[in-house]
Coordinates of C-alpha atoms and ligand atoms in Angstrom, one line a residue:
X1 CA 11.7 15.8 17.1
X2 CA 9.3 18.8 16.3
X3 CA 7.5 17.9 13.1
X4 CA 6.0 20.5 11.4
X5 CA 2.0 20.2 10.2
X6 CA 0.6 21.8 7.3
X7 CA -2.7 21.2 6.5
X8 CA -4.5 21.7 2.8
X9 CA -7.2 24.3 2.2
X10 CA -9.1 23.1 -0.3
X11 CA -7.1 20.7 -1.5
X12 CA -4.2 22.6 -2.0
X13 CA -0.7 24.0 0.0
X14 CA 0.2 27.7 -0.3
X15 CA 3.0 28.3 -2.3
X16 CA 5.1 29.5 0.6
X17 CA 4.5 26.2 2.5
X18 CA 5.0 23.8 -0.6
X19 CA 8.6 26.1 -0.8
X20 CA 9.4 25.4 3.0
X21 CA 8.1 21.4 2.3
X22 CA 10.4 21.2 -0.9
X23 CA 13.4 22.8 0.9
X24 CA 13.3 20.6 3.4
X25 CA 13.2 17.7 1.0
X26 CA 16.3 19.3 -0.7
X27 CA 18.4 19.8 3.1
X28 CA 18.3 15.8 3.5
X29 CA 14.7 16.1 5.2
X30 CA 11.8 13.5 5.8
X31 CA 8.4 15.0 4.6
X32 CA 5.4 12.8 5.0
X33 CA 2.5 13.5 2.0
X34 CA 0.2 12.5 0.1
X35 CA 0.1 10.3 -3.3
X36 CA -3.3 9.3 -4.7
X37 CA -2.5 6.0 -3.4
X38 CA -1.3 6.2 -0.1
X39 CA 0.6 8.8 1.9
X40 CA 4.2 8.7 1.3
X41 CA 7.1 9.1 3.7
X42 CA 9.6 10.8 1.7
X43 CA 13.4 12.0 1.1
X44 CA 16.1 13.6 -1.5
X45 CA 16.8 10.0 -3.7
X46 CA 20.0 10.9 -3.9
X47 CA 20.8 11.7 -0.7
X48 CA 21.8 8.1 1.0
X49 CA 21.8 9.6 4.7
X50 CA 18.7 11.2 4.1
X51 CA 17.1 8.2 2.7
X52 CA 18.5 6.1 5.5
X53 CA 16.0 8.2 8.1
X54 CA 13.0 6.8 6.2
X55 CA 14.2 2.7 7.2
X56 CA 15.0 4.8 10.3
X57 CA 11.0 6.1 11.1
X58 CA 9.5 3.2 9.8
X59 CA 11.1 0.5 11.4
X60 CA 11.8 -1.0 8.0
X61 CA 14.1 -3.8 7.2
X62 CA 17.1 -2.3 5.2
X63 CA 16.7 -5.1 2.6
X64 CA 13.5 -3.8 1.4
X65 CA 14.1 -1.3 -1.5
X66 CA 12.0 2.3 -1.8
X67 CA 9.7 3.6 -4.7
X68 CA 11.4 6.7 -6.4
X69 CA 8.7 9.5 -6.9
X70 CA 10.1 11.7 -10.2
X71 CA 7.6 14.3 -12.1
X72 CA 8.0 13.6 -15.7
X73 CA 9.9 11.4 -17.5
X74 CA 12.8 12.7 -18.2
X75 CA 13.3 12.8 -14.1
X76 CA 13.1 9.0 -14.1
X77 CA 15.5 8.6 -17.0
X78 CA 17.9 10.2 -14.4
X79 CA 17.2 7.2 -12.3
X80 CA 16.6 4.3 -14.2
X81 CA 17.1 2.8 -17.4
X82 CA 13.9 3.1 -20.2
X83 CA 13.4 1.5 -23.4
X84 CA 12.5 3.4 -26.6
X85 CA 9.7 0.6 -26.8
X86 CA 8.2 1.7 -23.1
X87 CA 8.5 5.2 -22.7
X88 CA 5.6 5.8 -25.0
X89 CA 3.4 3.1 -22.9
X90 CA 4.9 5.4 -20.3
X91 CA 3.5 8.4 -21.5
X92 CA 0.0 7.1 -21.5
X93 CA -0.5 5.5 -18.2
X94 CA 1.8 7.9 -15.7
X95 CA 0.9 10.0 -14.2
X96 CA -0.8 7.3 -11.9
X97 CA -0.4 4.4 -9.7
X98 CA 1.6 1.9 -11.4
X99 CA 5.3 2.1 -10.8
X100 CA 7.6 0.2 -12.7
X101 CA 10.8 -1.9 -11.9
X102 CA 13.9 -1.2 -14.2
X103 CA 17.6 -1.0 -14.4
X104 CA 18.7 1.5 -12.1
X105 CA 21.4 3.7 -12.8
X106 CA 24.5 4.7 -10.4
X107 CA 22.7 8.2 -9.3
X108 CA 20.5 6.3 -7.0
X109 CA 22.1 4.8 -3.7
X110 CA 22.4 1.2 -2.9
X111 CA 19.9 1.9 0.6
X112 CA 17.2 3.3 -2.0
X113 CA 17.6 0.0 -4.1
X114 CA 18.5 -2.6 -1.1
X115 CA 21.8 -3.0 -3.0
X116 CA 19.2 -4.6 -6.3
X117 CA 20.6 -3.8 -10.0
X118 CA 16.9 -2.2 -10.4
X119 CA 15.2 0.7 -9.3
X120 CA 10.9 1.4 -8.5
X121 CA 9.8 4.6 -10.4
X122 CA 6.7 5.6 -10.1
X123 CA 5.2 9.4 -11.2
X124 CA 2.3 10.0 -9.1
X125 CA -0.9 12.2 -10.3
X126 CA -1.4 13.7 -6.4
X127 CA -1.2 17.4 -7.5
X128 CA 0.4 17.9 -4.2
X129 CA 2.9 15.0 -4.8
X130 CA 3.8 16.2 -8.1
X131 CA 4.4 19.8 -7.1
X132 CA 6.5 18.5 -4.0
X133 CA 8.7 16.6 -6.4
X134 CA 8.9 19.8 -8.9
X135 CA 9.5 22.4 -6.6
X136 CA 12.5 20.3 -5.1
X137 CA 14.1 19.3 -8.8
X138 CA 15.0 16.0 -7.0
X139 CA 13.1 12.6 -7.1
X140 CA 11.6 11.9 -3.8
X141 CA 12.6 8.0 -2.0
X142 CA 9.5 7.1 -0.4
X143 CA 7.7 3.9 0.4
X144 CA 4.1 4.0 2.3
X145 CA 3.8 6.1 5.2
X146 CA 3.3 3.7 8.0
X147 CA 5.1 1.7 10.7
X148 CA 6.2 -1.3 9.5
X149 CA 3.8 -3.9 9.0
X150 CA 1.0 -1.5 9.9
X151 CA -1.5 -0.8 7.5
X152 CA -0.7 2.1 5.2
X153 CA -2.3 5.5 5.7
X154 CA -5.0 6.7 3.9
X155 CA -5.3 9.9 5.2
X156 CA -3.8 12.5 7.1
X157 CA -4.9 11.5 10.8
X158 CA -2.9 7.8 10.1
X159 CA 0.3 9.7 8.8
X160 CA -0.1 11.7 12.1
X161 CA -1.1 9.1 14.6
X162 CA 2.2 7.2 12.9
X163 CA 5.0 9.8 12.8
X164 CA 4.3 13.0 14.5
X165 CA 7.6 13.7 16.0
X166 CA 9.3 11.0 13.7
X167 CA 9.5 13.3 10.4
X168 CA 10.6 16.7 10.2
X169 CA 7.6 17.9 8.1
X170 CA 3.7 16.3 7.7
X171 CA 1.4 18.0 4.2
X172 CA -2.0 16.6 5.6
X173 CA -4.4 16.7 2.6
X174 CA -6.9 14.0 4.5
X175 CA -8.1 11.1 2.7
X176 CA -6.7 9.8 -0.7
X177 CA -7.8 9.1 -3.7
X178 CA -7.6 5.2 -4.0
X179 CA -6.5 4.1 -0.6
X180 CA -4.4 1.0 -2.0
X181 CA -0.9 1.2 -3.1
X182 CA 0.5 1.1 -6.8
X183 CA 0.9 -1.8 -8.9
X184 CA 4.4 -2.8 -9.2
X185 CA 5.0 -4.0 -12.5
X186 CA 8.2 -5.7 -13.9
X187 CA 9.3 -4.2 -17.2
X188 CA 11.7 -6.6 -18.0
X189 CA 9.6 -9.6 -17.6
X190 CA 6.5 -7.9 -17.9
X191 CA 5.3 -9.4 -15.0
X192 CA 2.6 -7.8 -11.6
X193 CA 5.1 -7.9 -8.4
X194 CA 2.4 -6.5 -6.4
X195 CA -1.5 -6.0 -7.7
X196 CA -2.5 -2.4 -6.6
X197 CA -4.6 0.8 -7.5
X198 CA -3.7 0.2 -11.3
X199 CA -5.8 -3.0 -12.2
X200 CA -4.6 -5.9 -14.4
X201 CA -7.3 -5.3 -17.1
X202 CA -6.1 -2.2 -17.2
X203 CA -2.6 -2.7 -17.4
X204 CA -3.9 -5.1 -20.6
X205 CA -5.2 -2.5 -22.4
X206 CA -2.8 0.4 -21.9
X207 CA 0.5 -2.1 -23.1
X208 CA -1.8 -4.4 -25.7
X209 CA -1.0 -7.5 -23.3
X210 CA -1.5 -9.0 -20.5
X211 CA 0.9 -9.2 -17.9
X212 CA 1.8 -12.1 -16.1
X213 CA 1.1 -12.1 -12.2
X214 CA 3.4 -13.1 -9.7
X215 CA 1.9 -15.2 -7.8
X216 CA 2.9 -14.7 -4.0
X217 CA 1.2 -17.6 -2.3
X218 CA 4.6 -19.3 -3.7
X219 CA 6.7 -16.9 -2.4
X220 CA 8.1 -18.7 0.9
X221 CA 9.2 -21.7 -1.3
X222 CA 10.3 -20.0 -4.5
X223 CA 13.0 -16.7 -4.7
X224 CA 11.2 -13.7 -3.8
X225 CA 11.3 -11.1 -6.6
X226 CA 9.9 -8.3 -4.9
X227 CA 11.6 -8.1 -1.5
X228 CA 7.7 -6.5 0.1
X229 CA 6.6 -9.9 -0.5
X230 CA 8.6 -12.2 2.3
X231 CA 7.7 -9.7 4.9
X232 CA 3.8 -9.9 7.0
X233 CA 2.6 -6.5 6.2
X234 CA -0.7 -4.4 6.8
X235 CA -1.1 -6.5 10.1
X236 CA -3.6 -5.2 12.8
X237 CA -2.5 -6.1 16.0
X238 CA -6.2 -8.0 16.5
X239 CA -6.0 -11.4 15.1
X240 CA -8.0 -11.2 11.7
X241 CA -9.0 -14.4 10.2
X242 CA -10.4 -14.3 6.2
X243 CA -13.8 -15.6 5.6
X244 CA -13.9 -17.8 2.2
X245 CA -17.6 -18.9 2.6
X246 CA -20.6 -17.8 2.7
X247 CA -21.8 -14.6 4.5
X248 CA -25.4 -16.8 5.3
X249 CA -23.4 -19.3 7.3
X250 CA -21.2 -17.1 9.0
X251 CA -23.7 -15.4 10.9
X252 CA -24.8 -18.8 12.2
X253 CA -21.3 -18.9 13.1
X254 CA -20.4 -15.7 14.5
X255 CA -24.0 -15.1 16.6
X256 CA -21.9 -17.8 19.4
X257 CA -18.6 -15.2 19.8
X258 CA -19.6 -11.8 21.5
X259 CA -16.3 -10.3 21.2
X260 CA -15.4 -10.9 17.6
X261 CA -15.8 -8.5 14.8
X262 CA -16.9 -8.4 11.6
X263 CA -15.6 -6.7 8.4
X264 CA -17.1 -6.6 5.2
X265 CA -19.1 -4.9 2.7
X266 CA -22.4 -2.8 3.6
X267 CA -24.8 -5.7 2.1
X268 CA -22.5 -8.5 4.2
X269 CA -22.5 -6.3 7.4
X270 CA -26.4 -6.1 7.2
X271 CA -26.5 -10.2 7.3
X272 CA -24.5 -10.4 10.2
X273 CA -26.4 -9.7 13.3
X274 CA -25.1 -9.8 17.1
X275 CA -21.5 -8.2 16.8
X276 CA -19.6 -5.3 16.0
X277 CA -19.3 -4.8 12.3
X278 CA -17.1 -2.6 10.3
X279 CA -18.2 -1.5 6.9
X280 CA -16.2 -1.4 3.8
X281 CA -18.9 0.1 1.2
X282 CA -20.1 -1.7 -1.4
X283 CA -18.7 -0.7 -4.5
X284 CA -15.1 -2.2 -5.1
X285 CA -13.4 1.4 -5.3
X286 CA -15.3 2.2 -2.2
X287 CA -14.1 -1.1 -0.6
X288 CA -10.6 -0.3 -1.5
X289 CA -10.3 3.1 -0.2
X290 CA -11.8 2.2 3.0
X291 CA -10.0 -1.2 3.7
X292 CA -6.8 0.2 5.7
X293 CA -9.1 2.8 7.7
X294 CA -10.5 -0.2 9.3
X295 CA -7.7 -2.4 9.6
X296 CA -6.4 1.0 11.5
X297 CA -9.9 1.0 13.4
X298 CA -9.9 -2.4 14.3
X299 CA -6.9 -1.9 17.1
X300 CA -8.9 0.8 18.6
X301 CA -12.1 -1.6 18.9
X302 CA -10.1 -3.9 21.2
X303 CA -12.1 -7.1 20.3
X304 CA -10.5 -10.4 20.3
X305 CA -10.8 -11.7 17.1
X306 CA -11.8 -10.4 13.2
X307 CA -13.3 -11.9 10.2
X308 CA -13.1 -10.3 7.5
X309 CA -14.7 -12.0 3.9
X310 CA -13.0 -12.6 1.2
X311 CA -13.8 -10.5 -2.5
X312 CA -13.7 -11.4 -6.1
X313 CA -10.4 -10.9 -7.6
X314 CA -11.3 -8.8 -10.9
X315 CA -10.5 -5.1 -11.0
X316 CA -9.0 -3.2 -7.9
X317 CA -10.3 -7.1 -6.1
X318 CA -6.9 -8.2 -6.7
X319 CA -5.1 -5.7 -4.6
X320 CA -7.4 -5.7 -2.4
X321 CA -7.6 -9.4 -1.9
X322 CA -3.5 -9.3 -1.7
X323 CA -4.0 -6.6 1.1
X324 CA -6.2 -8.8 3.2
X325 CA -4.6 -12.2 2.6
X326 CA -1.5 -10.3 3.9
X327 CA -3.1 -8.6 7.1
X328 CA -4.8 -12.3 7.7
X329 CA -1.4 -13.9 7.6
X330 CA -3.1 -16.3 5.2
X331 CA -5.4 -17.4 8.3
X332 CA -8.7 -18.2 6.5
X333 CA -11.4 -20.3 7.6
X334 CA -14.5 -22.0 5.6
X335 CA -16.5 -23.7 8.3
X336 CA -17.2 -23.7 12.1
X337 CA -14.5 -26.0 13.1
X338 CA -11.6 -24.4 11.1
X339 CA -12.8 -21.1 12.8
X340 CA -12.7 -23.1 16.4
X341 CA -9.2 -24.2 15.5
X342 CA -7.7 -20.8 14.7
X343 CA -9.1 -19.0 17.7
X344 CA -7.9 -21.7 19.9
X345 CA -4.0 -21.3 18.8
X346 CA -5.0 -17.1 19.3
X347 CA -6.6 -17.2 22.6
X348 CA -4.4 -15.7 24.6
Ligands
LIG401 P1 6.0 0.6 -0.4 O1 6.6 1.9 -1.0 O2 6.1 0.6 1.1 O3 4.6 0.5 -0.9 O4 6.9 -0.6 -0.9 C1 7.4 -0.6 -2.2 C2 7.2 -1.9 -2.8 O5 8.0 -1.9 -4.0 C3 7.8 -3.0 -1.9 O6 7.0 -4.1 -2.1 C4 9.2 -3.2 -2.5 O7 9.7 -4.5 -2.2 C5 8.9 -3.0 -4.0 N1 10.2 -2.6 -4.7 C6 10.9 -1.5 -4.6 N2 12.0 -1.5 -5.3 C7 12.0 -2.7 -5.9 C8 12.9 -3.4 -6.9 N3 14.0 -2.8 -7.3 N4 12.6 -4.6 -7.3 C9 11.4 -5.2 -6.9 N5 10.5 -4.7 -6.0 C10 10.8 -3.4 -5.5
LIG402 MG1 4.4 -0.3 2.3

């Protein structure tokens, strides 16, 4: 398939190519673009053969429901059901990355919902995501842009790398703003399906209460709420192993194994000495934003193994910690024989 790339100029798409973008949307196209989260792979909502091409592209397992992308609110109302009592929290925190999970209503198809009685809504503060969803007068289906299980793309060289030729239409506006998806959160029970770019503390003060947070390490033995949660996801193809120690100890450990590589924060990585290191940042938004670019990198390193240490889990550290417990399988290690054991089941 020819996709079609357009490109940003200084942060923004011409007004003839946001038309042809949105008019492809509207003819049952797939147009990859940005969010301030991560880039989206997108369709019509309402269009269920349209929608369908996404699972298509992505290799994702029908039984895993998409976020719907509206504008304003009146867009999600034509999607899902609100409450008097949340529409004004609404109004405060959206645009931005938190989408919600309510009752859906019968204009959405069953493939966009994985046959659920709810619906995802999210409105997204990308000017270039908003004005896609505008100029089309549709909300936009569209979960991260990435294979399944791959880490999500965080800028415009992953969404190419990933689907040129797959989509009919790429808007490449390089990196984004947070580089973690949105928080899901549960309006009916009030309750965190997936941490993301919109923090619990923040969640507290924008609603006046604190949320409750699923808690996925329970998952496999209790029902699974949020269908993303049975499935491995942001997985590197290189076996990567979470760190929970500390960063002193593991360079004792590490100096022995040539061919493994590190991952971690600028002031970690300058503790580890002896092999190949790839460097988050230090600062926690910085750390976020770069964590999928070097999950991505990682493949292209071609080591054998990766460590990657673990974070603190207040702020954006939640997400961020659920992304790399996730892309770790839940493989962590704390001392030299635990890491012995877990490269000895991944030799190949
Ligand atoms: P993605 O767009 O790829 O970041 O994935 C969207 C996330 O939202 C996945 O974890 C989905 O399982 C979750 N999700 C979408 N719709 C629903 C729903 N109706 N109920 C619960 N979780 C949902
Ligand atoms: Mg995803």
């Amino acid at each position: 398939m020819h996709t079609v790339i357009i490109k940003t100029k200084h942060g923004k798409i011409n007004s003839k190519n946001m038309k042809s973008a949105a008019s492809a949307i509207r003819s049952g196209k797939v147009v990859v673009f940005p969010t301030e989260t991560v880039y989206g792979i997108g369709a019509n909502a309402f269009d269920e053969e349209a929608c369908k091409k996404i699972f298509e592209a992505k290799g994702r397992p029908s039984d895993n429901p998409l976020i719907v992308h509206v504008s304003d609110l009146n867009m999600a109302k034509t999607v899902c059901f609100i409450s008097k009592k949340y529409e004004k929290y609404l109004l405060k925190v959206w645009p931005g990355p938190l989408t919600i999970i309510s009752k859906a209503k019968n204009t959405v198809g069953k493939i966009v919902t994985a046959n659920l009685d709810t619906v995802a809504v999210r409105m997204p503060s990308s000017s270039i995501a908003l004005e896609l969803i505008r100029t089309s007068g549709v909300p936009i289906a569209a979960p991260s842009a990435n294979i399944s299980k791959m880490p999500s793309s965080t800028s415009g060289k992953h969404a190419l790398a990933y689907f040129n030729g797959k989509v009919d239409m790429i808007l490449d506006a390089g990196r984004t703003k947070y580089g973690i998806e949105s928080t899901v959160l549960d309006l009916r029970t009030f309750t965190v399906l997936r941490p993301g770019a919109f923090s619990v503390e923040d969640l507290t003060r924008a609603f006046g209460k604190k949320p409750r947070v699923h808690s996925e390490n329970v998952v496999s033995i209790k029902k699974v709420r949020s269908p993303g949660m049975k499935y491995r996801h942001y997985s590197p193809n290189t076996p990567l192993f979470l760190y929970k120690g500390n960063i002193r100890d593991l360079n004792k450990m590490l100096k022995k194994h040539k061919k493994i590589v590190f991952i971690g924060s600028d002031n970690a990585c300058s503790m580890i000495k002896g092999v190949q290191k790839i460097r988050l940042g230090n600062y926690q938004e910085e750390i976020a934003h770069n964590l999928f670019d070097a999950l991505i990198k990682l493949d292209s390193v071609k080591a054998k193994f990766a460590v990657i240490q673990s974070f603190g889990i207040e702020g954006f550290g939640l997400a961020v910690m659920n992304r790399i417990e996730k892309a770790s399988n839940h493989l962590s290690f704390k001392n030299e024989k635990q890491l012995h054991k877990l490269m000895n089941v991944y030799k190949k």
